[in-house]
């Protein structure tokens, strides 16, 4: 029997507590992603229908902005809790565990999420312009593909030249970051 697998050991209790904390964190993250997507859907209705963008976006392009807003709300709602959990999870030293995310690194990651949100909205706005020549259903399908694959050009940018390479876009525990050590 493995060490710590018995109910009387403190390691087993920490494991159960860790599992409960992980489950609560996962539920919170999924809830914020879902609520963020629903909340962001209100943005195109507020800015397009009677708002300042009503003359710029055709009627058949409104769904493209909704697709972009869902992506922005879902991404932001997913990433902000993950970044905040990274600030409190881990330990101070780079020793055996995962390092805690510092405030400057967290701010840079939040800024990267916001820049990507602006990118997604710009892509959705450009696809919405197809509503001048295509019906609403085709514009919506084009928006799903355009917004869904809009991260690909950003993946080709050499982020290391801007000082945003190693450690900025890498995930914890990824095999690439382990090989670099």
PDB file of N, CA and C in Angstrom, residues 68-139:
ATOM      1  N   UNK A  68     -18.162  37.109 -31.588  1.00  0.00           N
ATOM      2  CA  UNK A  68     -16.950  37.694 -31.027  1.00  0.00           C
ATOM      3  C   UNK A  68     -17.098  38.018 -29.551  1.00  0.00           C
ATOM      4  N   UNK A  69     -18.266  38.506 -29.154  1.00  0.00           N
ATOM      5  CA  UNK A  69     -18.500  38.834 -27.751  1.00  0.00           C
ATOM      6  C   UNK A  69     -18.519  37.579 -26.886  1.00  0.00           C
ATOM      7  N   UNK A  70     -19.080  36.492 -27.406  1.00  0.00           N
ATOM      8  CA  UNK A  70     -19.066  35.229 -26.660  1.00  0.00           C
ATOM      9  C   UNK A  70     -17.630  34.767 -26.446  1.00  0.00           C
ATOM     10  N   UNK A  71     -16.802  34.882 -27.488  1.00  0.00           N
ATOM     11  CA  UNK A  71     -15.398  34.483 -27.360  1.00  0.00           C
ATOM     12  C   UNK A  71     -14.668  35.360 -26.347  1.00  0.00           C
ATOM     13  N   UNK A  72     -14.897  36.662 -26.399  1.00  0.00           N
ATOM     14  CA  UNK A  72     -14.235  37.584 -25.467  1.00  0.00           C
ATOM     15  C   UNK A  72     -14.668  37.312 -24.033  1.00  0.00           C
ATOM     16  N   UNK A  73     -15.966  37.185 -23.812  1.00  0.00           N
ATOM     17  CA  UNK A  73     -16.457  36.939 -22.458  1.00  0.00           C
ATOM     18  C   UNK A  73     -16.011  35.602 -21.907  1.00  0.00           C
ATOM     19  N   UNK A  74     -16.040  34.579 -22.760  1.00  0.00           N
ATOM     20  CA  UNK A  74     -15.600  33.257 -22.310  1.00  0.00           C
ATOM     21  C   UNK A  74     -14.119  33.216 -22.007  1.00  0.00           C
ATOM     22  N   UNK A  75     -13.310  33.818 -22.881  1.00  0.00           N
ATOM     23  CA  UNK A  75     -11.861  33.832 -22.664  1.00  0.00           C
ATOM     24  C   UNK A  75     -11.493  34.614 -21.411  1.00  0.00           C
ATOM     25  N   UNK A  76     -12.071  35.792 -21.261  1.00  0.00           N
ATOM     26  CA  UNK A  76     -11.752  36.615 -20.100  1.00  0.00           C
ATOM     27  C   UNK A  76     -12.254  35.960 -18.818  1.00  0.00           C
ATOM     28  N   UNK A  77     -13.458  35.414 -18.871  1.00  0.00           N
ATOM     29  CA  UNK A  77     -13.998  34.734 -17.699  1.00  0.00           C
ATOM     30  C   UNK A  77     -13.229  33.484 -17.332  1.00  0.00           C
ATOM     31  N   UNK A  78     -12.575  32.860 -18.304  1.00  0.00           N
ATOM     32  CA  UNK A  78     -11.762  31.678 -18.029  1.00  0.00           C
ATOM     33  C   UNK A  78     -10.373  32.056 -17.531  1.00  0.00           C
ATOM     34  N   UNK A  79      -9.738  33.023 -18.152  1.00  0.00           N
ATOM     35  CA  UNK A  79      -8.346  33.318 -17.848  1.00  0.00           C
ATOM     36  C   UNK A  79      -8.136  34.122 -16.566  1.00  0.00           C
ATOM     37  N   UNK A  80      -9.027  35.051 -16.249  1.00  0.00           N
ATOM     38  CA  UNK A  80      -8.808  35.867 -15.047  1.00  0.00           C
ATOM     39  C   UNK A  80      -8.786  35.035 -13.766  1.00  0.00           C
ATOM     40  N   UNK A  81      -9.724  34.098 -13.559  1.00  0.00           N
ATOM     41  CA  UNK A  81      -9.586  33.271 -12.349  1.00  0.00           C
ATOM     42  C   UNK A  81      -8.338  32.395 -12.358  1.00  0.00           C
ATOM     43  N   UNK A  82      -7.954  31.904 -13.524  1.00  0.00           N
ATOM     44  CA  UNK A  82      -6.749  31.072 -13.601  1.00  0.00           C
ATOM     45  C   UNK A  82      -5.517  31.892 -13.222  1.00  0.00           C
ATOM     46  N   UNK A  83      -5.454  33.130 -13.693  1.00  0.00           N
ATOM     47  CA  UNK A  83      -4.324  34.002 -13.344  1.00  0.00           C
ATOM     48  C   UNK A  83      -4.343  34.323 -11.853  1.00  0.00           C
ATOM     49  N   UNK A  84      -5.528  34.608 -11.320  1.00  0.00           N
ATOM     50  CA  UNK A  84      -5.623  34.906  -9.885  1.00  0.00           C
ATOM     51  C   UNK A  84      -5.279  33.695  -9.030  1.00  0.00           C
ATOM     52  N   UNK A  85      -5.684  32.492  -9.456  1.00  0.00           N
ATOM     53  CA  UNK A  85      -5.307  31.284  -8.725  1.00  0.00           C
ATOM     54  C   UNK A  85      -3.796  31.085  -8.763  1.00  0.00           C
ATOM     55  N   UNK A  86      -3.154  31.466  -9.877  1.00  0.00           N
ATOM     56  CA  UNK A  86      -1.709  31.344  -9.986  1.00  0.00           C
ATOM     57  C   UNK A  86      -0.975  32.257  -9.025  1.00  0.00           C
ATOM     58  N   UNK A  87      -1.638  33.348  -8.605  1.00  0.00           N
ATOM     59  CA  UNK A  87      -1.000  34.264  -7.652  1.00  0.00           C
ATOM     60  C   UNK A  87      -1.017  33.719  -6.229  1.00  0.00           C
ATOM     61  N   UNK A  88      -1.954  32.831  -5.912  1.00  0.00           N
ATOM     62  CA  UNK A  88      -2.030  32.315  -4.550  1.00  0.00           C
ATOM     63  C   UNK A  88      -1.618  30.853  -4.455  1.00  0.00           C
ATOM     64  N   UNK A  89      -1.488  30.191  -5.563  1.00  0.00           N
ATOM     65  CA  UNK A  89      -1.129  28.773  -5.581  1.00  0.00           C
ATOM     66  C   UNK A  89       0.388  28.642  -5.696  1.00  0.00           C
ATOM     67  N   UNK A  90       0.943  27.625  -5.109  1.00  0.00           N
ATOM     68  CA  UNK A  90       2.368  27.363  -5.233  1.00  0.00           C
ATOM     69  C   UNK A  90       3.142  27.855  -4.031  1.00  0.00           C
ATOM     70  N   UNK A  91       4.445  27.923  -4.214  1.00  0.00           N
ATOM     71  CA  UNK A  91       5.303  28.385  -3.130  1.00  0.00           C
ATOM     72  C   UNK A  91       6.209  29.495  -3.649  1.00  0.00           C
ATOM     73  N   UNK A  92       6.885  30.150  -2.753  1.00  0.00           N
ATOM     74  CA  UNK A  92       7.712  31.289  -3.136  1.00  0.00           C
ATOM     75  C   UNK A  92       8.968  30.879  -3.901  1.00  0.00           C
ATOM     76  N   UNK A  93       9.542  29.744  -3.526  1.00  0.00           N
ATOM     77  CA  UNK A  93      10.795  29.314  -4.150  1.00  0.00           C
ATOM     78  C   UNK A  93      10.511  28.476  -5.383  1.00  0.00           C
ATOM     79  N   UNK A  94      11.472  28.441  -6.281  1.00  0.00           N
ATOM     80  CA  UNK A  94      11.342  27.610  -7.473  1.00  0.00           C
ATOM     81  C   UNK A  94      11.748  26.177  -7.202  1.00  0.00           C
ATOM     82  N   UNK A  95      11.913  25.803  -5.975  1.00  0.00           N
ATOM     83  CA  UNK A  95      12.370  24.476  -5.587  1.00  0.00           C
ATOM     84  C   UNK A  95      11.615  23.352  -6.259  1.00  0.00           C
ATOM     85  N   UNK A  96      10.962  22.520  -5.501  1.00  0.00           N
ATOM     86  CA  UNK A  96      10.320  21.346  -6.057  1.00  0.00           C
ATOM     87  C   UNK A  96       8.938  21.597  -6.604  1.00  0.00           C
ATOM     88  N   UNK A  97       8.239  22.625  -6.165  1.00  0.00           N
ATOM     89  CA  UNK A  97       6.856  22.831  -6.571  1.00  0.00           C
ATOM     90  C   UNK A  97       6.721  23.840  -7.693  1.00  0.00           C
ATOM     91  N   UNK A  98       5.505  24.277  -7.873  1.00  0.00           N
ATOM     92  CA  UNK A  98       5.253  25.292  -8.887  1.00  0.00           C
ATOM     93  C   UNK A  98       5.415  26.669  -8.255  1.00  0.00           C
ATOM     94  N   UNK A  99       6.095  27.576  -8.923  1.00  0.00           N
ATOM     95  CA  UNK A  99       6.297  28.896  -8.340  1.00  0.00           C
ATOM     96  C   UNK A  99       5.004  29.715  -8.365  1.00  0.00           C
ATOM     97  N   UNK A 100       4.876  30.560  -7.386  1.00  0.00           N
ATOM     98  CA  UNK A 100       3.730  31.457  -7.309  1.00  0.00           C
ATOM     99  C   UNK A 100       3.911  32.573  -8.334  1.00  0.00           C
ATOM    100  N   UNK A 101       2.822  32.990  -8.944  1.00  0.00           N
ATOM    101  CA  UNK A 101       2.852  34.043  -9.951  1.00  0.00           C
ATOM    102  C   UNK A 101       2.898  35.393  -9.250  1.00  0.00           C
ATOM    103  N   UNK A 102       3.889  36.197  -9.579  1.00  0.00           N
ATOM    104  CA  UNK A 102       4.024  37.506  -8.958  1.00  0.00           C
ATOM    105  C   UNK A 102       3.056  38.520  -9.536  1.00  0.00           C
ATOM    106  N   UNK A 103       2.897  39.666  -8.876  1.00  0.00           N
ATOM    107  CA  UNK A 103       1.947  40.675  -9.347  1.00  0.00           C
ATOM    108  C   UNK A 103       2.298  41.252 -10.716  1.00  0.00           C
ATOM    109  N   UNK A 104       3.581  41.432 -10.988  1.00  0.00           N
ATOM    110  CA  UNK A 104       3.978  41.983 -12.289  1.00  0.00           C
ATOM    111  C   UNK A 104       3.702  40.977 -13.397  1.00  0.00           C
ATOM    112  N   UNK A 105       4.034  39.728 -13.170  1.00  0.00           N
ATOM    113  CA  UNK A 105       3.763  38.700 -14.172  1.00  0.00           C
ATOM    114  C   UNK A 105       2.262  38.521 -14.372  1.00  0.00           C
ATOM    115  N   UNK A 106       1.485  38.599 -13.292  1.00  0.00           N
ATOM    116  CA  UNK A 106       0.034  38.481 -13.415  1.00  0.00           C
ATOM    117  C   UNK A 106      -0.541  39.659 -14.204  1.00  0.00           C
ATOM    118  N   UNK A 107      -0.032  40.857 -13.954  1.00  0.00           N
ATOM    119  CA  UNK A 107      -0.501  42.029 -14.693  1.00  0.00           C
ATOM    120  C   UNK A 107      -0.169  41.907 -16.181  1.00  0.00           C
ATOM    121  N   UNK A 108       1.000  41.373 -16.485  1.00  0.00           N
ATOM    122  CA  UNK A 108       1.362  41.178 -17.892  1.00  0.00           C
ATOM    123  C   UNK A 108       0.453  40.153 -18.553  1.00  0.00           C
ATOM    124  N   UNK A 109       0.089  39.109 -17.827  1.00  0.00           N
ATOM    125  CA  UNK A 109      -0.812  38.104 -18.383  1.00  0.00           C
ATOM    126  C   UNK A 109      -2.217  38.666 -18.579  1.00  0.00           C
ATOM    127  N   UNK A 110      -2.683  39.473 -17.637  1.00  0.00           N
ATOM    128  CA  UNK A 110      -3.994  40.110 -17.783  1.00  0.00           C
ATOM    129  C   UNK A 110      -3.972  41.065 -18.976  1.00  0.00           C
ATOM    130  N   UNK A 111      -2.886  41.799 -19.132  1.00  0.00           N
ATOM    131  CA  UNK A 111      -2.754  42.687 -20.286  1.00  0.00           C
ATOM    132  C   UNK A 111      -2.769  41.897 -21.591  1.00  0.00           C
ATOM    133  N   UNK A 112      -2.113  40.762 -21.611  1.00  0.00           N
ATOM    134  CA  UNK A 112      -2.119  39.915 -22.811  1.00  0.00           C
ATOM    135  C   UNK A 112      -3.528  39.418 -23.117  1.00  0.00           C
ATOM    136  N   UNK A 113      -4.296  39.067 -22.089  1.00  0.00           N
ATOM    137  CA  UNK A 113      -5.685  38.639 -22.301  1.00  0.00           C
ATOM    138  C   UNK A 113      -6.513  39.785 -22.864  1.00  0.00           C
ATOM    139  N   UNK A 114      -6.323  40.989 -22.341  1.00  0.00           N
ATOM    140  CA  UNK A 114      -7.076  42.134 -22.832  1.00  0.00           C
ATOM    141  C   UNK A 114      -6.704  42.488 -24.268  1.00  0.00           C
ATOM    142  N   UNK A 115      -5.434  42.381 -24.610  1.00  0.00           N
ATOM    143  CA  UNK A 115      -5.014  42.631 -25.997  1.00  0.00           C
ATOM    144  C   UNK A 115      -5.628  41.587 -26.925  1.00  0.00           C
ATOM    145  N   UNK A 116      -5.655  40.351 -26.486  1.00  0.00           N
ATOM    146  CA  UNK A 116      -6.274  39.304 -27.301  1.00  0.00           C
ATOM    147  C   UNK A 116      -7.784  39.521 -27.411  1.00  0.00           C
ATOM    148  N   UNK A 117      -8.416  40.031 -26.360  1.00  0.00           N
ATOM    149  CA  UNK A 117      -9.837  40.363 -26.433  1.00  0.00           C
ATOM    150  C   UNK A 117     -10.098  41.427 -27.493  1.00  0.00           C
ATOM    151  N   UNK A 118      -9.252  42.439 -27.531  1.00  0.00           N
ATOM    152  CA  UNK A 118      -9.392  43.490 -28.549  1.00  0.00           C
ATOM    153  C   UNK A 118      -9.201  42.896 -29.939  1.00  0.00           C
ATOM    154  N   UNK A 119      -8.238  41.987 -30.071  1.00  0.00           N
ATOM    155  CA  UNK A 119      -8.011  41.299 -31.343  1.00  0.00           C
ATOM    156  C   UNK A 119      -9.272  40.540 -31.773  1.00  0.00           C
ATOM    157  N   UNK A 120      -9.884  39.818 -30.855  1.00  0.00           N
ATOM    158  CA  UNK A 120     -11.095  39.052 -31.175  1.00  0.00           C
ATOM    159  C   UNK A 120     -12.238  39.963 -31.589  1.00  0.00           C
ATOM    160  N   UNK A 121     -12.403  41.073 -30.907  1.00  0.00           N
ATOM    161  CA  UNK A 121     -13.462  42.013 -31.284  1.00  0.00           C
ATOM    162  C   UNK A 121     -13.200  42.639 -32.641  1.00  0.00           C
ATOM    163  N   UNK A 122     -11.934  42.929 -32.949  1.00  0.00           N
ATOM    164  CA  UNK A 122     -11.606  43.475 -34.269  1.00  0.00           C
ATOM    165  C   UNK A 122     -11.900  42.465 -35.371  1.00  0.00           C
ATOM    166  N   UNK A 123     -11.559  41.201 -35.138  1.00  0.00           N
ATOM    167  CA  UNK A 123     -11.859  40.154 -36.121  1.00  0.00           C
ATOM    168  C   UNK A 123     -13.366  40.021 -36.292  1.00  0.00           C
ATOM    169  N   UNK A 124     -14.113  40.022 -35.203  1.00  0.00           N
ATOM    170  CA  UNK A 124     -15.575  39.917 -35.285  1.00  0.00           C
ATOM    171  C   UNK A 124     -16.170  41.115 -36.016  1.00  0.00           C
ATOM    172  N   UNK A 125     -15.621  42.304 -35.768  1.00  0.00           N
ATOM    173  CA  UNK A 125     -16.109  43.497 -36.456  1.00  0.00           C
ATOM    174  C   UNK A 125     -15.838  43.419 -37.958  1.00  0.00           C
ATOM    175  N   UNK A 126     -14.654  42.929 -38.328  1.00  0.00           N
ATOM    176  CA  UNK A 126     -14.348  42.796 -39.758  1.00  0.00           C
ATOM    177  C   UNK A 126     -15.243  41.770 -40.431  1.00  0.00           C
ATOM    178  N   UNK A 127     -15.518  40.666 -39.774  1.00  0.00           N
ATOM    179  CA  UNK A 127     -16.397  39.650 -40.339  1.00  0.00           C
ATOM    180  C   UNK A 127     -17.829  40.166 -40.402  1.00  0.00           C
ATOM    181  N   UNK A 128     -18.207  41.014 -39.460  1.00  0.00           N
ATOM    182  CA  UNK A 128     -19.553  41.594 -39.486  1.00  0.00           C
ATOM    183  C   UNK A 128     -19.774  42.417 -40.748  1.00  0.00           C
ATOM    184  N   UNK A 129     -18.708  42.930 -41.320  1.00  0.00           N
ATOM    185  CA  UNK A 129     -18.831  43.708 -42.546  1.00  0.00           C
ATOM    186  C   UNK A 129     -19.269  42.852 -43.738  1.00  0.00           C
ATOM    187  N   UNK A 130     -19.089  41.531 -43.624  1.00  0.00           N
ATOM    188  CA  UNK A 130     -19.589  40.638 -44.670  1.00  0.00           C
ATOM    189  C   UNK A 130     -21.106  40.668 -44.752  1.00  0.00           C
ATOM    190  N   UNK A 131     -21.760  41.165 -43.716  1.00  0.00           N
ATOM    191  CA  UNK A 131     -23.213  41.268 -43.702  1.00  0.00           C
ATOM    192  C   UNK A 131     -23.758  42.203 -44.758  1.00  0.00           C
ATOM    193  N   UNK A 132     -22.908  43.044 -45.350  1.00  0.00           N
ATOM    194  CA  UNK A 132     -23.354  43.907 -46.452  1.00  0.00           C
ATOM    195  C   UNK A 132     -23.621  43.093 -47.709  1.00  0.00           C
ATOM    196  N   UNK A 133     -22.907  41.955 -47.869  1.00  0.00           N
ATOM    197  CA  UNK A 133     -23.057  41.166 -49.110  1.00  0.00           C
ATOM    198  C   UNK A 133     -23.586  39.755 -48.875  1.00  0.00           C
ATOM    199  N   UNK A 134     -23.491  39.227 -47.665  1.00  0.00           N
ATOM    200  CA  UNK A 134     -23.935  37.869 -47.368  1.00  0.00           C
ATOM    201  C   UNK A 134     -25.144  37.883 -46.440  1.00  0.00           C
ATOM    202  N   UNK A 135     -25.969  36.843 -46.503  1.00  0.00           N
ATOM    203  CA  UNK A 135     -27.071  36.759 -45.539  1.00  0.00           C
ATOM    204  C   UNK A 135     -26.545  36.488 -44.126  1.00  0.00           C
ATOM    205  N   UNK A 136     -27.398  36.684 -43.144  1.00  0.00           N
ATOM    206  CA  UNK A 136     -27.002  36.589 -41.741  1.00  0.00           C
ATOM    207  C   UNK A 136     -26.455  35.208 -41.375  1.00  0.00           C
ATOM    208  N   UNK A 137     -27.045  34.135 -41.927  1.00  0.00           N
ATOM    209  CA  UNK A 137     -26.596  32.786 -41.580  1.00  0.00           C
ATOM    210  C   UNK A 137     -25.164  32.544 -42.045  1.00  0.00           C
ATOM    211  N   UNK A 138     -24.835  32.950 -43.259  1.00  0.00           N
ATOM    212  CA  UNK A 138     -23.467  32.760 -43.767  1.00  0.00           C
ATOM    213  C   UNK A 138     -22.467  33.654 -43.032  1.00  0.00           C
ATOM    214  N   UNK A 139     -22.893  34.838 -42.675  1.00  0.00           N
ATOM    215  CA  UNK A 139     -22.021  35.725 -41.902  1.00  0.00           C
ATOM    216  C   UNK A 139     -21.727  35.130 -40.532  1.00  0.00           C
TER     217      UNK A 139
END
